[in-house]
mmCIF file of C-alpha atoms and ligand atoms in Angstrom:
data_model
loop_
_atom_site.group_PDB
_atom_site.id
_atom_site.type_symbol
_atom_site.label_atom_id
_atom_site.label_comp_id
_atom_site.label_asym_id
_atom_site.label_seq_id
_atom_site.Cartn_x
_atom_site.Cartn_y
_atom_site.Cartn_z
ATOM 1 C CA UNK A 1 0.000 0.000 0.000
ATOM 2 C CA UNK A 2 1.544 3.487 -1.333
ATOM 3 C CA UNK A 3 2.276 5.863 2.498
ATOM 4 C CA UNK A 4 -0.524 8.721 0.613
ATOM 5 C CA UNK A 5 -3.274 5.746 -0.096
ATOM 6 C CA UNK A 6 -6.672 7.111 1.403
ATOM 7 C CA UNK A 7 -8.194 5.403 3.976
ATOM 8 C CA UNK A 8 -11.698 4.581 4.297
ATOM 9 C CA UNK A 9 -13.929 7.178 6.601
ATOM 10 C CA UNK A 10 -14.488 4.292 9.774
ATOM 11 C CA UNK A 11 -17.836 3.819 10.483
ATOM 12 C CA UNK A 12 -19.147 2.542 14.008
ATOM 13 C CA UNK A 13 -23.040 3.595 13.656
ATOM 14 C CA UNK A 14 -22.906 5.560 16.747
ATOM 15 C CA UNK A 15 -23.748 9.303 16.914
ATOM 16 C CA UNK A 16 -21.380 12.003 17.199
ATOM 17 C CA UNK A 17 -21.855 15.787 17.773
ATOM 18 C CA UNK A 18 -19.693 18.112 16.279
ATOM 19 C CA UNK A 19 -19.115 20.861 18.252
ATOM 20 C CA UNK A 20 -17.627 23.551 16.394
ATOM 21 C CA UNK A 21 -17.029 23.856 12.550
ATOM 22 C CA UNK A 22 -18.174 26.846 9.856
ATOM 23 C CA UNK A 23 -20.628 25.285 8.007
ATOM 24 C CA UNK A 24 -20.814 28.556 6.196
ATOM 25 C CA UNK A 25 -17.312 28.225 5.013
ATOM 26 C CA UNK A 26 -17.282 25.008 3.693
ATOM 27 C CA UNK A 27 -16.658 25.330 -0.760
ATOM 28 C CA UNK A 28 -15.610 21.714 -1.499
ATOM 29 C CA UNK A 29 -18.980 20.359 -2.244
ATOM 30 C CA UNK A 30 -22.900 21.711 -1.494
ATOM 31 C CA UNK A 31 -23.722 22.150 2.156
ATOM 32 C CA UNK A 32 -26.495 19.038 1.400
ATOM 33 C CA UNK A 33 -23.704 16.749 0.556
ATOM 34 C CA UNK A 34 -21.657 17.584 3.544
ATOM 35 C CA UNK A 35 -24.295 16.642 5.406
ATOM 36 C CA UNK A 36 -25.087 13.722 4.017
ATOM 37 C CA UNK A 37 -21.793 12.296 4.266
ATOM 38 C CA UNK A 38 -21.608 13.524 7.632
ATOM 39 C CA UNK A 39 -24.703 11.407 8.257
ATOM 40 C CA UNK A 40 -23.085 8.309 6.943
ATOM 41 C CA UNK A 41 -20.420 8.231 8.998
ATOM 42 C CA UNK A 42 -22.593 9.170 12.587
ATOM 43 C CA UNK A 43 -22.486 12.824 13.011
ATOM 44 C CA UNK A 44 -26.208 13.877 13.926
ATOM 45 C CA UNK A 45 -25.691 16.869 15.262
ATOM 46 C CA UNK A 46 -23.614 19.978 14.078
ATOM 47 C CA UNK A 47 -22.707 22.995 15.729
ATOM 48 C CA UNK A 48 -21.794 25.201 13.542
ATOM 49 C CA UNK A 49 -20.136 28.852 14.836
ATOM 50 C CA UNK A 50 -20.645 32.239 14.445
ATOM 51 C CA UNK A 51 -17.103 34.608 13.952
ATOM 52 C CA UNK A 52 -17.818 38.104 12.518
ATOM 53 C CA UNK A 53 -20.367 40.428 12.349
ATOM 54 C CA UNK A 54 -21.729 38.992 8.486
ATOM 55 C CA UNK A 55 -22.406 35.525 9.397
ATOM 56 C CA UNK A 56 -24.095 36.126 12.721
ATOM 57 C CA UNK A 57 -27.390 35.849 10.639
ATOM 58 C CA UNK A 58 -26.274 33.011 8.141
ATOM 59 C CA UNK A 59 -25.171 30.589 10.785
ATOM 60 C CA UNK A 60 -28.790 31.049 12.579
ATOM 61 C CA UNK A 61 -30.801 30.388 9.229
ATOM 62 C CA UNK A 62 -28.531 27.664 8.703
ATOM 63 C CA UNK A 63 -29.402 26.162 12.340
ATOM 64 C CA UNK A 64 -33.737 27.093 11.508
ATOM 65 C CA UNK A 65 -33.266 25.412 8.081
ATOM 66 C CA UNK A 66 -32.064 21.803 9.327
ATOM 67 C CA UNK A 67 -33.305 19.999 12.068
ATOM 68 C CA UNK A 68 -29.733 18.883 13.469
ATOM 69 C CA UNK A 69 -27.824 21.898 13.071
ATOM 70 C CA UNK A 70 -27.539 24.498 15.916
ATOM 71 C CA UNK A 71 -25.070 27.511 15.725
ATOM 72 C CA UNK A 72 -23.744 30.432 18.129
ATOM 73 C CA UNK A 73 -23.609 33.824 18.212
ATOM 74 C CA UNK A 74 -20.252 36.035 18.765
ATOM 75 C CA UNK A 75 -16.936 37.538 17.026
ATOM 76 C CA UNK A 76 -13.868 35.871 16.935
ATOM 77 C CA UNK A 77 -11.128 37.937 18.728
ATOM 78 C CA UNK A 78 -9.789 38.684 15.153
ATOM 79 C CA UNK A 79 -12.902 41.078 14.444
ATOM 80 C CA UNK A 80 -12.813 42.236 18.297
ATOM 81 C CA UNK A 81 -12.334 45.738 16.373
ATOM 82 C CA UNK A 82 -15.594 45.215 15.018
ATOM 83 C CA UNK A 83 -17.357 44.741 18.110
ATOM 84 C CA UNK A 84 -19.487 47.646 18.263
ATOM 85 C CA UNK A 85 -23.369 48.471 20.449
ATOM 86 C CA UNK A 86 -24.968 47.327 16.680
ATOM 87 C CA UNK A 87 -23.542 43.798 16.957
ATOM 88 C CA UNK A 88 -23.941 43.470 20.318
ATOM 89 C CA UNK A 89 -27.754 44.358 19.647
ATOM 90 C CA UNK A 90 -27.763 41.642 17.003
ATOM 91 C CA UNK A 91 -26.211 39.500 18.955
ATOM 92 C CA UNK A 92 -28.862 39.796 22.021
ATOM 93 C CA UNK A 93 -31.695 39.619 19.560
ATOM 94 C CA UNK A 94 -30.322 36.409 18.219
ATOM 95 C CA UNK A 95 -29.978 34.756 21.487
ATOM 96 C CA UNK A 96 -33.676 34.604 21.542
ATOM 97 C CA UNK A 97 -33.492 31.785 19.230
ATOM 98 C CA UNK A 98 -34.011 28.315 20.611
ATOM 99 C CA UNK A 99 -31.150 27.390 17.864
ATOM 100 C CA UNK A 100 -28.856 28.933 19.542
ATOM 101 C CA UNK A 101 -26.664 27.464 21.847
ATOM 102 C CA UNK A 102 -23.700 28.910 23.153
ATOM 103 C CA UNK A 103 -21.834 32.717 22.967
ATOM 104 C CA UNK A 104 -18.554 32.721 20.609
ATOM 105 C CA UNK A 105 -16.281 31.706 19.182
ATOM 106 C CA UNK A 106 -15.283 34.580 21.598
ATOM 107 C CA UNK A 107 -11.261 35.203 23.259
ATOM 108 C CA UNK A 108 -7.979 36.401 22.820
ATOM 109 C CA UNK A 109 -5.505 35.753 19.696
ATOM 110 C CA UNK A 110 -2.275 37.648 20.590
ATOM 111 C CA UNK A 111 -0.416 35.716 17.580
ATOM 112 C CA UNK A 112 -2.569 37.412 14.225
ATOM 113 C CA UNK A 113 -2.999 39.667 15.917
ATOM 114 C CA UNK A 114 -5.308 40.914 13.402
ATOM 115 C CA UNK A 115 -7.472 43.401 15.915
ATOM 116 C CA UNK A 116 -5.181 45.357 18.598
ATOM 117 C CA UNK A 117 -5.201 43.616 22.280
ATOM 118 C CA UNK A 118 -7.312 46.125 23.908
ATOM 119 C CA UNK A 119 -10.045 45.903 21.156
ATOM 120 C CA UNK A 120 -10.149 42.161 21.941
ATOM 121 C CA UNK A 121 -10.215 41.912 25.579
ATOM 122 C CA UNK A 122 -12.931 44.140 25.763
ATOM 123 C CA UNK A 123 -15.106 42.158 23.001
ATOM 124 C CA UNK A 124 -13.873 38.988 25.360
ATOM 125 C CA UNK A 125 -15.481 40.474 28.180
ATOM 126 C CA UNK A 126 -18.433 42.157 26.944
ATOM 127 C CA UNK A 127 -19.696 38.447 25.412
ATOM 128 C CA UNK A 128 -18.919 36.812 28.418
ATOM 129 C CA UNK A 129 -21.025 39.285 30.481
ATOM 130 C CA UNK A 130 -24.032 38.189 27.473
ATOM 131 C CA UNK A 131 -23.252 34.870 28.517
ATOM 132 C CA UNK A 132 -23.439 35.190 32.331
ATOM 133 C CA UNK A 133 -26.582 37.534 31.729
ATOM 134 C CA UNK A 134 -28.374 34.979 29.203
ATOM 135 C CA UNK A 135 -27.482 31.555 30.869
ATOM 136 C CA UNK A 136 -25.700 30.324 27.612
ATOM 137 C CA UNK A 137 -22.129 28.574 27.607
ATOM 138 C CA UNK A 138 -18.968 29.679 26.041
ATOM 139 C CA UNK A 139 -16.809 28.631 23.235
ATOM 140 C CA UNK A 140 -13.339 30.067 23.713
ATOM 141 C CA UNK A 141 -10.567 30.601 21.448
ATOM 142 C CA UNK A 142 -7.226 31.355 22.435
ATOM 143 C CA UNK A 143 -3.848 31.500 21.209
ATOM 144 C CA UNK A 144 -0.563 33.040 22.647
ATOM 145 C CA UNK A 145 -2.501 34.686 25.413
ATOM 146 C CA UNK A 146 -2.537 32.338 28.679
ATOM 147 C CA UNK A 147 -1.790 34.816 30.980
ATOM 148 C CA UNK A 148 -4.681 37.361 29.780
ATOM 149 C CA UNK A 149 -7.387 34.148 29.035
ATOM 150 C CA UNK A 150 -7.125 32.894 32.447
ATOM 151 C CA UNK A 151 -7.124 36.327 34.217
ATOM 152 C CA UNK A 152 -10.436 36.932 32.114
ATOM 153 C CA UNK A 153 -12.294 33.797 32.612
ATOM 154 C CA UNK A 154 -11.421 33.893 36.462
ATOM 155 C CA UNK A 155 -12.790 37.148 36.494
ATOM 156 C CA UNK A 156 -16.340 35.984 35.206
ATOM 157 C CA UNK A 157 -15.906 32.169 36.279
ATOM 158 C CA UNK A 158 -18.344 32.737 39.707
ATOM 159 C CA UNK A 159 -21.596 34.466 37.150
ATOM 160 C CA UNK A 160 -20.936 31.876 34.310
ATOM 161 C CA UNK A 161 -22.974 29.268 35.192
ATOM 162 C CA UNK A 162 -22.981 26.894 31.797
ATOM 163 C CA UNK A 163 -19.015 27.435 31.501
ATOM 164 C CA UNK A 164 -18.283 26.122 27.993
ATOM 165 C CA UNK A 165 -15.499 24.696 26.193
ATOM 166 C CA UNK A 166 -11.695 26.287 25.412
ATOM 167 C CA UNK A 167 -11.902 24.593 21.368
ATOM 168 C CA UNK A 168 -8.868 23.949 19.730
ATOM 169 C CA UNK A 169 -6.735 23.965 22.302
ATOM 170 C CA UNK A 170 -3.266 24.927 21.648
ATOM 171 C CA UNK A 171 -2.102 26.754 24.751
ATOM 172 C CA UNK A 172 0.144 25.228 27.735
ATOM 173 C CA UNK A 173 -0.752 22.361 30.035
ATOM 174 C CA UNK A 174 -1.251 25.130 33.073
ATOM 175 C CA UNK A 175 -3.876 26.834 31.381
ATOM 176 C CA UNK A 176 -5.453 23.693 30.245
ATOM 177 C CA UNK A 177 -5.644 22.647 34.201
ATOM 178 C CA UNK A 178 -6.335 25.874 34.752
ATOM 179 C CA UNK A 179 -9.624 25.747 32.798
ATOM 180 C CA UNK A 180 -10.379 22.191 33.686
ATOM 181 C CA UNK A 181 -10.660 23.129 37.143
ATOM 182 C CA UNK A 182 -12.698 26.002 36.623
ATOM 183 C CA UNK A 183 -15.294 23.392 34.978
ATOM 184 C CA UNK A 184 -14.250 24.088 31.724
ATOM 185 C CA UNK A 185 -14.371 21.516 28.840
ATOM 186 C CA UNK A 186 -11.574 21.082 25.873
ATOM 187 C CA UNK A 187 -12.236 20.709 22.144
ATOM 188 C CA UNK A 188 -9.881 18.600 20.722
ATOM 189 C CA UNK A 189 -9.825 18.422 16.339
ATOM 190 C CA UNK A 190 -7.614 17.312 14.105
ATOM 191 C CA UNK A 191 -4.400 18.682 15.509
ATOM 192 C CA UNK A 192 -4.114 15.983 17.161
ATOM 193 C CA UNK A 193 -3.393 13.767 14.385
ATOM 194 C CA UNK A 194 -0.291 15.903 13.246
ATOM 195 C CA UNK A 195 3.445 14.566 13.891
ATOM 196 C CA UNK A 196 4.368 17.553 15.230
ATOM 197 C CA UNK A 197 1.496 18.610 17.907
ATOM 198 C CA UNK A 198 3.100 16.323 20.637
ATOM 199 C CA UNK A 199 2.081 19.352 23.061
ATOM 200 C CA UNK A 200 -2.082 19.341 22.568
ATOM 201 C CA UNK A 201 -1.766 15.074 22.722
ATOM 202 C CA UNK A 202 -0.019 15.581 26.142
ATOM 203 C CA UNK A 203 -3.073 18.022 27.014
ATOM 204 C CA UNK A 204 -5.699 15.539 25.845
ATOM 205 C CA UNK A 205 -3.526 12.919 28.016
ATOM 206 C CA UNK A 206 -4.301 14.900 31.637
ATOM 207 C CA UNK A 207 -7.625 15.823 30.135
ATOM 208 C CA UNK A 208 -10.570 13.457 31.790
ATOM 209 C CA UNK A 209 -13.180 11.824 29.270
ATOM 210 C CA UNK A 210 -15.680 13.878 30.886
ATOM 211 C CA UNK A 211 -14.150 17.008 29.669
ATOM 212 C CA UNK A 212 -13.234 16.005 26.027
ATOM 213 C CA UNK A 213 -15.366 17.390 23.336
ATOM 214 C CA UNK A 214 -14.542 16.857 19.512
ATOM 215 C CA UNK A 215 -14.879 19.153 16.575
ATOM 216 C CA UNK A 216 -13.133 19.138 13.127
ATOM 217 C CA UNK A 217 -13.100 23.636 12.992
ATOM 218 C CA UNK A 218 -14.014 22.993 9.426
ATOM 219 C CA UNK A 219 -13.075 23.856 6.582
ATOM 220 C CA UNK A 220 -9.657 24.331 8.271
ATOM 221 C CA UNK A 221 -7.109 22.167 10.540
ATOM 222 C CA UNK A 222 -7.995 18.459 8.120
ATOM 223 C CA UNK A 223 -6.615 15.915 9.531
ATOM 224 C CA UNK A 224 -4.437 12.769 9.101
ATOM 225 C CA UNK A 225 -4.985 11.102 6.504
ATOM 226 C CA UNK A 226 -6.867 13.560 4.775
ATOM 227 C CA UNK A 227 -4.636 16.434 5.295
ATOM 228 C CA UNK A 228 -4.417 19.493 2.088
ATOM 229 C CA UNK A 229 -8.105 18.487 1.380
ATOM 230 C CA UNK A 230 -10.981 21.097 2.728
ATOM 231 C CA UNK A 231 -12.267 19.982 6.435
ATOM 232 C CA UNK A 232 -15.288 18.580 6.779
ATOM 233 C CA UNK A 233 -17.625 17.306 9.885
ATOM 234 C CA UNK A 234 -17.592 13.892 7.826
ATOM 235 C CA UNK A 235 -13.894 13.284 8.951
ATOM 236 C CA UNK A 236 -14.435 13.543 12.696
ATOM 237 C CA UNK A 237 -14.081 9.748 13.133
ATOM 238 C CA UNK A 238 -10.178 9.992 12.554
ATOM 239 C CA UNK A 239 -9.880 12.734 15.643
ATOM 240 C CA UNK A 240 -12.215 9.933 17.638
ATOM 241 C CA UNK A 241 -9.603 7.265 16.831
ATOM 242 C CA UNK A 242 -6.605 9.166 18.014
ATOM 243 C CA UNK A 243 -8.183 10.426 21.152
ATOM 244 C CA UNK A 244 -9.248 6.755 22.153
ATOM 245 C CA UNK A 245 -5.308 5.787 21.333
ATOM 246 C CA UNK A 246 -3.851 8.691 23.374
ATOM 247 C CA UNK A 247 -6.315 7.840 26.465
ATOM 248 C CA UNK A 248 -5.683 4.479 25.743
ATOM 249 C CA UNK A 249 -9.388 3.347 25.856
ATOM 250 C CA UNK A 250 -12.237 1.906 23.595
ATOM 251 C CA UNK A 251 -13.417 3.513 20.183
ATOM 252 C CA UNK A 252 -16.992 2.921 22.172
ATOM 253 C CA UNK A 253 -15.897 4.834 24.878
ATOM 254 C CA UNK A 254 -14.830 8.116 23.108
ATOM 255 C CA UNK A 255 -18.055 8.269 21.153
ATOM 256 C CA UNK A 256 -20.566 7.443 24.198
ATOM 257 C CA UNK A 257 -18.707 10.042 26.281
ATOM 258 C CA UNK A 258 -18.186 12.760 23.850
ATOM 259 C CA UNK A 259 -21.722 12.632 22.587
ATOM 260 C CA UNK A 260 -23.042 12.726 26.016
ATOM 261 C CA UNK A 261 -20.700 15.582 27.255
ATOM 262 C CA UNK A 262 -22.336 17.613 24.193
ATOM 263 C CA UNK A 263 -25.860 16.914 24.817
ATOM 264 C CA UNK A 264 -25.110 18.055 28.132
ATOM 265 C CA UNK A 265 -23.334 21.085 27.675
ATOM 266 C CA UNK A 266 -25.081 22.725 25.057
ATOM 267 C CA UNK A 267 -28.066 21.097 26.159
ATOM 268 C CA UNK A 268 -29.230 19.406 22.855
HETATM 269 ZN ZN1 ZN B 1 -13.519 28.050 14.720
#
Protein backbone atom coordinates (compact mmCIF):
# COMPACT_ATOMS: atom_id res chain seq x y z
CA UNK A 1 0.00 0.00 0.00
CA UNK A 2 1.54 3.49 -1.33
CA UNK A 3 2.28 5.86 2.50
CA UNK A 4 -0.52 8.72 0.61
CA UNK A 5 -3.27 5.75 -0.10
CA UNK A 6 -6.67 7.11 1.40
CA UNK A 7 -8.19 5.40 3.98
CA UNK A 8 -11.70 4.58 4.30
CA UNK A 9 -13.93 7.18 6.60
CA UNK A 10 -14.49 4.29 9.77
CA UNK A 11 -17.84 3.82 10.48
CA UNK A 12 -19.15 2.54 14.01
CA UNK A 13 -23.04 3.59 13.66
CA UNK A 14 -22.91 5.56 16.75
CA UNK A 15 -23.75 9.30 16.91
CA UNK A 16 -21.38 12.00 17.20
CA UNK A 17 -21.85 15.79 17.77
CA UNK A 18 -19.69 18.11 16.28
CA UNK A 19 -19.11 20.86 18.25
CA UNK A 20 -17.63 23.55 16.39
CA UNK A 21 -17.03 23.86 12.55
CA UNK A 22 -18.17 26.85 9.86
CA UNK A 23 -20.63 25.28 8.01
CA UNK A 24 -20.81 28.56 6.20
CA UNK A 25 -17.31 28.23 5.01
CA UNK A 26 -17.28 25.01 3.69
CA UNK A 27 -16.66 25.33 -0.76
CA UNK A 28 -15.61 21.71 -1.50
CA UNK A 29 -18.98 20.36 -2.24
CA UNK A 30 -22.90 21.71 -1.49
CA UNK A 31 -23.72 22.15 2.16
CA UNK A 32 -26.49 19.04 1.40
CA UNK A 33 -23.70 16.75 0.56
CA UNK A 34 -21.66 17.58 3.54
CA UNK A 35 -24.30 16.64 5.41
CA UNK A 36 -25.09 13.72 4.02
CA UNK A 37 -21.79 12.30 4.27
CA UNK A 38 -21.61 13.52 7.63
CA UNK A 39 -24.70 11.41 8.26
CA UNK A 40 -23.09 8.31 6.94
CA UNK A 41 -20.42 8.23 9.00
CA UNK A 42 -22.59 9.17 12.59
CA UNK A 43 -22.49 12.82 13.01
CA UNK A 44 -26.21 13.88 13.93
CA UNK A 45 -25.69 16.87 15.26
CA UNK A 46 -23.61 19.98 14.08
CA UNK A 47 -22.71 23.00 15.73
CA UNK A 48 -21.79 25.20 13.54
CA UNK A 49 -20.14 28.85 14.84
CA UNK A 50 -20.65 32.24 14.44
CA UNK A 51 -17.10 34.61 13.95
CA UNK A 52 -17.82 38.10 12.52
CA UNK A 53 -20.37 40.43 12.35
CA UNK A 54 -21.73 38.99 8.49
CA UNK A 55 -22.41 35.52 9.40
CA UNK A 56 -24.10 36.13 12.72
CA UNK A 57 -27.39 35.85 10.64
CA UNK A 58 -26.27 33.01 8.14
CA UNK A 59 -25.17 30.59 10.79
CA UNK A 60 -28.79 31.05 12.58
CA UNK A 61 -30.80 30.39 9.23
CA UNK A 62 -28.53 27.66 8.70
CA UNK A 63 -29.40 26.16 12.34
CA UNK A 64 -33.74 27.09 11.51
CA UNK A 65 -33.27 25.41 8.08
CA UNK A 66 -32.06 21.80 9.33
CA UNK A 67 -33.31 20.00 12.07
CA UNK A 68 -29.73 18.88 13.47
CA UNK A 69 -27.82 21.90 13.07
CA UNK A 70 -27.54 24.50 15.92
CA UNK A 71 -25.07 27.51 15.72
CA UNK A 72 -23.74 30.43 18.13
CA UNK A 73 -23.61 33.82 18.21
CA UNK A 74 -20.25 36.03 18.76
CA UNK A 75 -16.94 37.54 17.03
CA UNK A 76 -13.87 35.87 16.93
CA UNK A 77 -11.13 37.94 18.73
CA UNK A 78 -9.79 38.68 15.15
CA UNK A 79 -12.90 41.08 14.44
CA UNK A 80 -12.81 42.24 18.30
CA UNK A 81 -12.33 45.74 16.37
CA UNK A 82 -15.59 45.21 15.02
CA UNK A 83 -17.36 44.74 18.11
CA UNK A 84 -19.49 47.65 18.26
CA UNK A 85 -23.37 48.47 20.45
CA UNK A 86 -24.97 47.33 16.68
CA UNK A 87 -23.54 43.80 16.96
CA UNK A 88 -23.94 43.47 20.32
CA UNK A 89 -27.75 44.36 19.65
CA UNK A 90 -27.76 41.64 17.00
CA UNK A 91 -26.21 39.50 18.95
CA UNK A 92 -28.86 39.80 22.02
CA UNK A 93 -31.69 39.62 19.56
CA UNK A 94 -30.32 36.41 18.22
CA UNK A 95 -29.98 34.76 21.49
CA UNK A 96 -33.68 34.60 21.54
CA UNK A 97 -33.49 31.78 19.23
CA UNK A 98 -34.01 28.31 20.61
CA UNK A 99 -31.15 27.39 17.86
CA UNK A 100 -28.86 28.93 19.54
CA UNK A 101 -26.66 27.46 21.85
CA UNK A 102 -23.70 28.91 23.15
CA UNK A 103 -21.83 32.72 22.97
CA UNK A 104 -18.55 32.72 20.61
CA UNK A 105 -16.28 31.71 19.18
CA UNK A 106 -15.28 34.58 21.60
CA UNK A 107 -11.26 35.20 23.26
CA UNK A 108 -7.98 36.40 22.82
CA UNK A 109 -5.51 35.75 19.70
CA UNK A 110 -2.28 37.65 20.59
CA UNK A 111 -0.42 35.72 17.58
CA UNK A 112 -2.57 37.41 14.22
CA UNK A 113 -3.00 39.67 15.92
CA UNK A 114 -5.31 40.91 13.40
CA UNK A 115 -7.47 43.40 15.92
CA UNK A 116 -5.18 45.36 18.60
CA UNK A 117 -5.20 43.62 22.28
CA UNK A 118 -7.31 46.13 23.91
CA UNK A 119 -10.04 45.90 21.16
CA UNK A 120 -10.15 42.16 21.94
CA UNK A 121 -10.22 41.91 25.58
CA UNK A 122 -12.93 44.14 25.76
CA UNK A 123 -15.11 42.16 23.00
CA UNK A 124 -13.87 38.99 25.36
CA UNK A 125 -15.48 40.47 28.18
CA UNK A 126 -18.43 42.16 26.94
CA UNK A 127 -19.70 38.45 25.41
CA UNK A 128 -18.92 36.81 28.42
CA UNK A 129 -21.03 39.29 30.48
CA UNK A 130 -24.03 38.19 27.47
CA UNK A 131 -23.25 34.87 28.52
CA UNK A 132 -23.44 35.19 32.33
CA UNK A 133 -26.58 37.53 31.73
CA UNK A 134 -28.37 34.98 29.20
CA UNK A 135 -27.48 31.55 30.87
CA UNK A 136 -25.70 30.32 27.61
CA UNK A 137 -22.13 28.57 27.61
CA UNK A 138 -18.97 29.68 26.04
CA UNK A 139 -16.81 28.63 23.23
CA UNK A 140 -13.34 30.07 23.71
CA UNK A 141 -10.57 30.60 21.45
CA UNK A 142 -7.23 31.35 22.44
CA UNK A 143 -3.85 31.50 21.21
CA UNK A 144 -0.56 33.04 22.65
CA UNK A 145 -2.50 34.69 25.41
CA UNK A 146 -2.54 32.34 28.68
CA UNK A 147 -1.79 34.82 30.98
CA UNK A 148 -4.68 37.36 29.78
CA UNK A 149 -7.39 34.15 29.04
CA UNK A 150 -7.13 32.89 32.45
CA UNK A 151 -7.12 36.33 34.22
CA UNK A 152 -10.44 36.93 32.11
CA UNK A 153 -12.29 33.80 32.61
CA UNK A 154 -11.42 33.89 36.46
CA UNK A 155 -12.79 37.15 36.49
CA UNK A 156 -16.34 35.98 35.21
CA UNK A 157 -15.91 32.17 36.28
CA UNK A 158 -18.34 32.74 39.71
CA UNK A 159 -21.60 34.47 37.15
CA UNK A 160 -20.94 31.88 34.31
CA UNK A 161 -22.97 29.27 35.19
CA UNK A 162 -22.98 26.89 31.80
CA UNK A 163 -19.01 27.44 31.50
CA UNK A 164 -18.28 26.12 27.99
CA UNK A 165 -15.50 24.70 26.19
CA UNK A 166 -11.69 26.29 25.41
CA UNK A 167 -11.90 24.59 21.37
CA UNK A 168 -8.87 23.95 19.73
CA UNK A 169 -6.73 23.96 22.30
CA UNK A 170 -3.27 24.93 21.65
CA UNK A 171 -2.10 26.75 24.75
CA UNK A 172 0.14 25.23 27.73
CA UNK A 173 -0.75 22.36 30.04
CA UNK A 174 -1.25 25.13 33.07
CA UNK A 175 -3.88 26.83 31.38
CA UNK A 176 -5.45 23.69 30.25
CA UNK A 177 -5.64 22.65 34.20
CA UNK A 178 -6.33 25.87 34.75
CA UNK A 179 -9.62 25.75 32.80
CA UNK A 180 -10.38 22.19 33.69
CA UNK A 181 -10.66 23.13 37.14
CA UNK A 182 -12.70 26.00 36.62
CA UNK A 183 -15.29 23.39 34.98
CA UNK A 184 -14.25 24.09 31.72
CA UNK A 185 -14.37 21.52 28.84
CA UNK A 186 -11.57 21.08 25.87
CA UNK A 187 -12.24 20.71 22.14
CA UNK A 188 -9.88 18.60 20.72
CA UNK A 189 -9.83 18.42 16.34
CA UNK A 190 -7.61 17.31 14.10
CA UNK A 191 -4.40 18.68 15.51
CA UNK A 192 -4.11 15.98 17.16
CA UNK A 193 -3.39 13.77 14.39
CA UNK A 194 -0.29 15.90 13.25
CA UNK A 195 3.45 14.57 13.89
CA UNK A 196 4.37 17.55 15.23
CA UNK A 197 1.50 18.61 17.91
CA UNK A 198 3.10 16.32 20.64
CA UNK A 199 2.08 19.35 23.06
CA UNK A 200 -2.08 19.34 22.57
CA UNK A 201 -1.77 15.07 22.72
CA UNK A 202 -0.02 15.58 26.14
CA UNK A 203 -3.07 18.02 27.01
CA UNK A 204 -5.70 15.54 25.85
CA UNK A 205 -3.53 12.92 28.02
CA UNK A 206 -4.30 14.90 31.64
CA UNK A 207 -7.62 15.82 30.14
CA UNK A 208 -10.57 13.46 31.79
CA UNK A 209 -13.18 11.82 29.27
CA UNK A 210 -15.68 13.88 30.89
CA UNK A 211 -14.15 17.01 29.67
CA UNK A 212 -13.23 16.01 26.03
CA UNK A 213 -15.37 17.39 23.34
CA UNK A 214 -14.54 16.86 19.51
CA UNK A 215 -14.88 19.15 16.57
CA UNK A 216 -13.13 19.14 13.13
CA UNK A 217 -13.10 23.64 12.99
CA UNK A 218 -14.01 22.99 9.43
CA UNK A 219 -13.07 23.86 6.58
CA UNK A 220 -9.66 24.33 8.27
CA UNK A 221 -7.11 22.17 10.54
CA UNK A 222 -7.99 18.46 8.12
CA UNK A 223 -6.61 15.91 9.53
CA UNK A 224 -4.44 12.77 9.10
CA UNK A 225 -4.98 11.10 6.50
CA UNK A 226 -6.87 13.56 4.78
CA UNK A 227 -4.64 16.43 5.30
CA UNK A 228 -4.42 19.49 2.09
CA UNK A 229 -8.10 18.49 1.38
CA UNK A 230 -10.98 21.10 2.73
CA UNK A 231 -12.27 19.98 6.44
CA UNK A 232 -15.29 18.58 6.78
CA UNK A 233 -17.63 17.31 9.88
CA UNK A 234 -17.59 13.89 7.83
CA UNK A 235 -13.89 13.28 8.95
CA UNK A 236 -14.43 13.54 12.70
CA UNK A 237 -14.08 9.75 13.13
CA UNK A 238 -10.18 9.99 12.55
CA UNK A 239 -9.88 12.73 15.64
CA UNK A 240 -12.22 9.93 17.64
CA UNK A 241 -9.60 7.26 16.83
CA UNK A 242 -6.61 9.17 18.01
CA UNK A 243 -8.18 10.43 21.15
CA UNK A 244 -9.25 6.76 22.15
CA UNK A 245 -5.31 5.79 21.33
CA UNK A 246 -3.85 8.69 23.37
CA UNK A 247 -6.32 7.84 26.46
CA UNK A 248 -5.68 4.48 25.74
CA UNK A 249 -9.39 3.35 25.86
CA UNK A 250 -12.24 1.91 23.60
CA UNK A 251 -13.42 3.51 20.18
CA UNK A 252 -16.99 2.92 22.17
CA UNK A 253 -15.90 4.83 24.88
CA UNK A 254 -14.83 8.12 23.11
CA UNK A 255 -18.05 8.27 21.15
CA UNK A 256 -20.57 7.44 24.20
CA UNK A 257 -18.71 10.04 26.28
CA UNK A 258 -18.19 12.76 23.85
CA UNK A 259 -21.72 12.63 22.59
CA UNK A 260 -23.04 12.73 26.02
CA UNK A 261 -20.70 15.58 27.25
CA UNK A 262 -22.34 17.61 24.19
CA UNK A 263 -25.86 16.91 24.82
CA UNK A 264 -25.11 18.06 28.13
CA UNK A 265 -23.33 21.09 27.68
CA UNK A 266 -25.08 22.72 25.06
CA UNK A 267 -28.07 21.10 26.16
CA UNK A 268 -29.23 19.41 22.86
ZN1 LIG B 1 -13.52 28.05 14.72
Amino acid sequence: MSKNKKREIPNWNLPIIETHCHLDYLKQDSLENILAKSREVGVEKIITIAVEPENLNSVLELARAHGNIYCTQGLHPHEGKLYTDEVEALILENLKDENVVAVGEIGLDFHYNNSPEKEQKDAFERQLQIACDYNKPIVVHTREADEDTKAILKNFSNSLKRKGVIHSFTSSTWLAEFCLEEGFSIGFNGIITFNSAQNVRDVLSITPLERILVETDAPFLTPIPFRGRENAPFYLPFIIEKIAEVKDCSIEQVLEKTYFNSKNLFDI
